[in-house]
């Protein structure tokens, strides 16, 4: 697995999501940008899906075994800050039942720079549970 290609694709995909999120439905470019996003998501899942689904399966088994694994693109945040990082607010990613944090709202996110999975719980917990190497 080429981790640089994975990271570059993650950044491009999140930036496209961010671009779409900044457009109103009435914007003439909305449909085109949405189609570009779907194409990028398909390419991402084609190129990295099998690898990331295995990684996600391992992470789920270890940290949140009662929650189903979804497509890797479901775990992406909506935006990157100007430094290329994710400002995790607690609402991004996929909701999971984290064994280490019972009765707490937990989410799993796939973020870039470097490519990694973050378990986010509430406003204070940001646990890196996997890193691409």
PDB file of C-alpha atoms in Angstrom:
ATOM      1  CA  UNK A   1       0.000   0.000   0.000  1.00  0.00           C
ATOM      2  CA  UNK A   2       1.399   3.347  -1.032  1.00  0.00           C
ATOM      3  CA  UNK A   3       0.589   5.515   1.970  1.00  0.00           C
ATOM      4  CA  UNK A   4       1.460   8.720   0.103  1.00  0.00           C
ATOM      5  CA  UNK A   5      -1.112   7.908  -2.607  1.00  0.00           C
ATOM      6  CA  UNK A   6      -3.655   7.087   0.103  1.00  0.00           C
ATOM      7  CA  UNK A   7      -3.007  10.383   1.848  1.00  0.00           C
ATOM      8  CA  UNK A   8      -3.118  12.410  -1.385  1.00  0.00           C
ATOM      9  CA  UNK A   9      -6.421  10.785  -2.355  1.00  0.00           C
ATOM     10  CA  UNK A  10      -7.862  11.441   1.112  1.00  0.00           C
ATOM     11  CA  UNK A  11      -6.975  15.122   0.903  1.00  0.00           C
ATOM     12  CA  UNK A  12      -8.447  15.487  -2.595  1.00  0.00           C
ATOM     13  CA  UNK A  13     -11.650  13.705  -1.600  1.00  0.00           C
ATOM     14  CA  UNK A  14     -12.176  15.755   1.564  1.00  0.00           C
ATOM     15  CA  UNK A  15     -11.454  18.986  -0.313  1.00  0.00           C
ATOM     16  CA  UNK A  16     -14.088  18.006  -2.913  1.00  0.00           C
ATOM     17  CA  UNK A  17     -16.594  17.312  -0.097  1.00  0.00           C
ATOM     18  CA  UNK A  18     -15.715  20.694   1.343  1.00  0.00           C
ATOM     19  CA  UNK A  19     -16.244  22.376  -2.032  1.00  0.00           C
ATOM     20  CA  UNK A  20     -19.662  20.756  -2.410  1.00  0.00           C
ATOM     21  CA  UNK A  21     -20.609  21.685   1.162  1.00  0.00           C
ATOM     22  CA  UNK A  22     -19.980  25.339   0.369  1.00  0.00           C
ATOM     23  CA  UNK A  23     -22.395  25.381  -2.573  1.00  0.00           C
ATOM     24  CA  UNK A  24     -26.128  25.879  -2.311  1.00  0.00           C
ATOM     25  CA  UNK A  25     -28.454  23.499  -4.131  1.00  0.00           C
ATOM     26  CA  UNK A  26     -29.346  26.397  -6.424  1.00  0.00           C
ATOM     27  CA  UNK A  27     -25.754  26.904  -7.556  1.00  0.00           C
ATOM     28  CA  UNK A  28     -25.285  26.065 -11.236  1.00  0.00           C
ATOM     29  CA  UNK A  29     -22.126  24.093 -10.362  1.00  0.00           C
ATOM     30  CA  UNK A  30     -23.735  21.953  -7.643  1.00  0.00           C
ATOM     31  CA  UNK A  31     -24.661  18.963  -9.818  1.00  0.00           C
ATOM     32  CA  UNK A  32     -21.268  18.916 -11.538  1.00  0.00           C
ATOM     33  CA  UNK A  33     -19.330  19.096  -8.270  1.00  0.00           C
ATOM     34  CA  UNK A  34     -21.574  16.431  -6.744  1.00  0.00           C
ATOM     35  CA  UNK A  35     -20.896  14.146  -9.721  1.00  0.00           C
ATOM     36  CA  UNK A  36     -17.148  14.783  -9.405  1.00  0.00           C
ATOM     37  CA  UNK A  37     -17.362  13.893  -5.708  1.00  0.00           C
ATOM     38  CA  UNK A  38     -19.167  10.629  -6.445  1.00  0.00           C
ATOM     39  CA  UNK A  39     -16.575   9.744  -9.087  1.00  0.00           C
ATOM     40  CA  UNK A  40     -13.751  10.470  -6.634  1.00  0.00           C
ATOM     41  CA  UNK A  41     -15.466   8.365  -3.957  1.00  0.00           C
ATOM     42  CA  UNK A  42     -15.830   5.473  -6.393  1.00  0.00           C
ATOM     43  CA  UNK A  43     -12.172   5.747  -7.415  1.00  0.00           C
ATOM     44  CA  UNK A  44     -11.088   5.929  -3.773  1.00  0.00           C
ATOM     45  CA  UNK A  45     -13.082   2.823  -2.858  1.00  0.00           C
ATOM     46  CA  UNK A  46     -11.755   1.004  -5.957  1.00  0.00           C
ATOM     47  CA  UNK A  47      -8.149   1.883  -5.155  1.00  0.00           C
ATOM     48  CA  UNK A  48      -8.090   1.651  -1.364  1.00  0.00           C
ATOM     49  CA  UNK A  49     -11.389   0.055  -0.332  1.00  0.00           C
ATOM     50  CA  UNK A  50     -10.215  -3.526   0.082  1.00  0.00           C
ATOM     51  CA  UNK A  51      -7.182  -2.483   2.141  1.00  0.00           C
ATOM     52  CA  UNK A  52      -9.122   0.010   4.274  1.00  0.00           C
ATOM     53  CA  UNK A  53     -12.055  -2.351   4.840  1.00  0.00           C
ATOM     54  CA  UNK A  54      -9.600  -4.857   6.306  1.00  0.00           C
ATOM     55  CA  UNK A  55      -8.074  -2.131   8.487  1.00  0.00           C
ATOM     56  CA  UNK A  56     -11.523  -0.935   9.542  1.00  0.00           C
ATOM     57  CA  UNK A  57     -12.556  -4.504  10.338  1.00  0.00           C
ATOM     58  CA  UNK A  58      -9.543  -4.883  12.640  1.00  0.00           C
ATOM     59  CA  UNK A  59     -10.187  -1.506  14.305  1.00  0.00           C
ATOM     60  CA  UNK A  60     -13.874  -2.273  14.752  1.00  0.00           C
ATOM     61  CA  UNK A  61     -13.077  -5.691  16.219  1.00  0.00           C
ATOM     62  CA  UNK A  62     -10.686  -4.142  18.742  1.00  0.00           C
ATOM     63  CA  UNK A  63     -12.558  -0.959  19.678  1.00  0.00           C
ATOM     64  CA  UNK A  64     -16.203  -1.215  18.628  1.00  0.00           C
ATOM     65  CA  UNK A  65     -17.122  -4.829  17.787  1.00  0.00           C
ATOM     66  CA  UNK A  66     -20.869  -4.216  18.034  1.00  0.00           C
ATOM     67  CA  UNK A  67     -20.835  -1.690  15.186  1.00  0.00           C
ATOM     68  CA  UNK A  68     -20.898  -2.657  11.495  1.00  0.00           C
ATOM     69  CA  UNK A  69     -18.040  -1.703   9.186  1.00  0.00           C
ATOM     70  CA  UNK A  70     -19.087   0.697   6.415  1.00  0.00           C
ATOM     71  CA  UNK A  71     -17.397   1.770   3.189  1.00  0.00           C
ATOM     72  CA  UNK A  72     -14.211   3.729   3.906  1.00  0.00           C
ATOM     73  CA  UNK A  73     -15.667   6.936   2.435  1.00  0.00           C
ATOM     74  CA  UNK A  74     -18.324   6.977   5.173  1.00  0.00           C
ATOM     75  CA  UNK A  75     -15.597   7.701   7.741  1.00  0.00           C
ATOM     76  CA  UNK A  76     -14.387  10.909   6.107  1.00  0.00           C
ATOM     77  CA  UNK A  77     -14.782  14.326   7.717  1.00  0.00           C
ATOM     78  CA  UNK A  78     -16.482  17.167   5.866  1.00  0.00           C
ATOM     79  CA  UNK A  79     -13.556  19.598   5.689  1.00  0.00           C
ATOM     80  CA  UNK A  80      -9.895  20.353   6.266  1.00  0.00           C
ATOM     81  CA  UNK A  81      -8.576  23.496   7.891  1.00  0.00           C
ATOM     82  CA  UNK A  82      -6.033  25.704   6.040  1.00  0.00           C
ATOM     83  CA  UNK A  83      -3.177  23.609   7.509  1.00  0.00           C
ATOM     84  CA  UNK A  84      -4.639  20.447   5.934  1.00  0.00           C
ATOM     85  CA  UNK A  85      -5.779  18.981   9.235  1.00  0.00           C
ATOM     86  CA  UNK A  86      -9.245  18.113  10.518  1.00  0.00           C
ATOM     87  CA  UNK A  87     -10.807  20.193  13.267  1.00  0.00           C
ATOM     88  CA  UNK A  88     -12.722  17.385  14.947  1.00  0.00           C
ATOM     89  CA  UNK A  89     -15.978  18.691  16.393  1.00  0.00           C
ATOM     90  CA  UNK A  90     -17.450  15.349  17.400  1.00  0.00           C
ATOM     91  CA  UNK A  91     -20.037  15.173  14.612  1.00  0.00           C
ATOM     92  CA  UNK A  92     -17.848  13.859  11.775  1.00  0.00           C
ATOM     93  CA  UNK A  93     -17.286  10.259  10.810  1.00  0.00           C
ATOM     94  CA  UNK A  94     -19.266   7.173  11.706  1.00  0.00           C
ATOM     95  CA  UNK A  95     -21.060   6.702  15.008  1.00  0.00           C
ATOM     96  CA  UNK A  96     -19.737   3.632  16.849  1.00  0.00           C
ATOM     97  CA  UNK A  97     -20.331   1.862  20.143  1.00  0.00           C
ATOM     98  CA  UNK A  98     -16.827   2.052  21.624  1.00  0.00           C
ATOM     99  CA  UNK A  99     -16.239  -0.571  24.315  1.00  0.00           C
ATOM    100  CA  UNK A 100     -13.788   1.673  26.193  1.00  0.00           C
ATOM    101  CA  UNK A 101     -16.361   4.486  26.368  1.00  0.00           C
ATOM    102  CA  UNK A 102     -19.723   2.953  27.297  1.00  0.00           C
ATOM    103  CA  UNK A 103     -22.748   5.252  27.120  1.00  0.00           C
ATOM    104  CA  UNK A 104     -20.721   7.943  25.345  1.00  0.00           C
ATOM    105  CA  UNK A 105     -21.199   9.193  21.803  1.00  0.00           C
ATOM    106  CA  UNK A 106     -18.174   7.967  19.871  1.00  0.00           C
ATOM    107  CA  UNK A 107     -17.252   8.393  16.229  1.00  0.00           C
ATOM    108  CA  UNK A 108     -14.597   6.897  14.013  1.00  0.00           C
ATOM    109  CA  UNK A 109     -12.944   9.135  11.388  1.00  0.00           C
ATOM    110  CA  UNK A 110     -10.500   8.521   8.569  1.00  0.00           C
ATOM    111  CA  UNK A 111      -8.284  11.612   8.368  1.00  0.00           C
ATOM    112  CA  UNK A 112      -5.192  12.600   6.339  1.00  0.00           C
ATOM    113  CA  UNK A 113      -1.784  14.117   7.028  1.00  0.00           C
ATOM    114  CA  UNK A 114      -0.853  11.379   7.908  1.00  0.00           C
ATOM    115  CA  UNK A 115      -3.604   8.912   6.965  1.00  0.00           C
ATOM    116  CA  UNK A 116      -5.023   7.533  10.209  1.00  0.00           C
ATOM    117  CA  UNK A 117      -8.185   6.548  12.044  1.00  0.00           C
ATOM    118  CA  UNK A 118      -9.251   8.635  15.016  1.00  0.00           C
ATOM    119  CA  UNK A 119     -11.742   7.563  17.659  1.00  0.00           C
ATOM    120  CA  UNK A 120     -13.500  10.725  18.766  1.00  0.00           C
ATOM    121  CA  UNK A 121     -15.493  10.704  22.003  1.00  0.00           C
ATOM    122  CA  UNK A 122     -17.271  13.839  23.122  1.00  0.00           C
ATOM    123  CA  UNK A 123     -15.275  17.050  23.001  1.00  0.00           C
ATOM    124  CA  UNK A 124     -12.108  15.864  24.696  1.00  0.00           C
ATOM    125  CA  UNK A 125     -11.088  12.366  23.565  1.00  0.00           C
ATOM    126  CA  UNK A 126      -9.226  12.020  20.250  1.00  0.00           C
ATOM    127  CA  UNK A 127      -7.554   8.610  20.196  1.00  0.00           C
ATOM    128  CA  UNK A 128      -5.502   7.508  17.212  1.00  0.00           C
ATOM    129  CA  UNK A 129      -6.435   3.846  16.713  1.00  0.00           C
ATOM    130  CA  UNK A 130      -4.567   3.222  13.430  1.00  0.00           C
ATOM    131  CA  UNK A 131      -1.960   4.920  11.262  1.00  0.00           C
ATOM    132  CA  UNK A 132      -0.991   4.065   7.682  1.00  0.00           C
ATOM    133  CA  UNK A 133       2.607   2.904   7.490  1.00  0.00           C
TER     134      UNK A 133
END
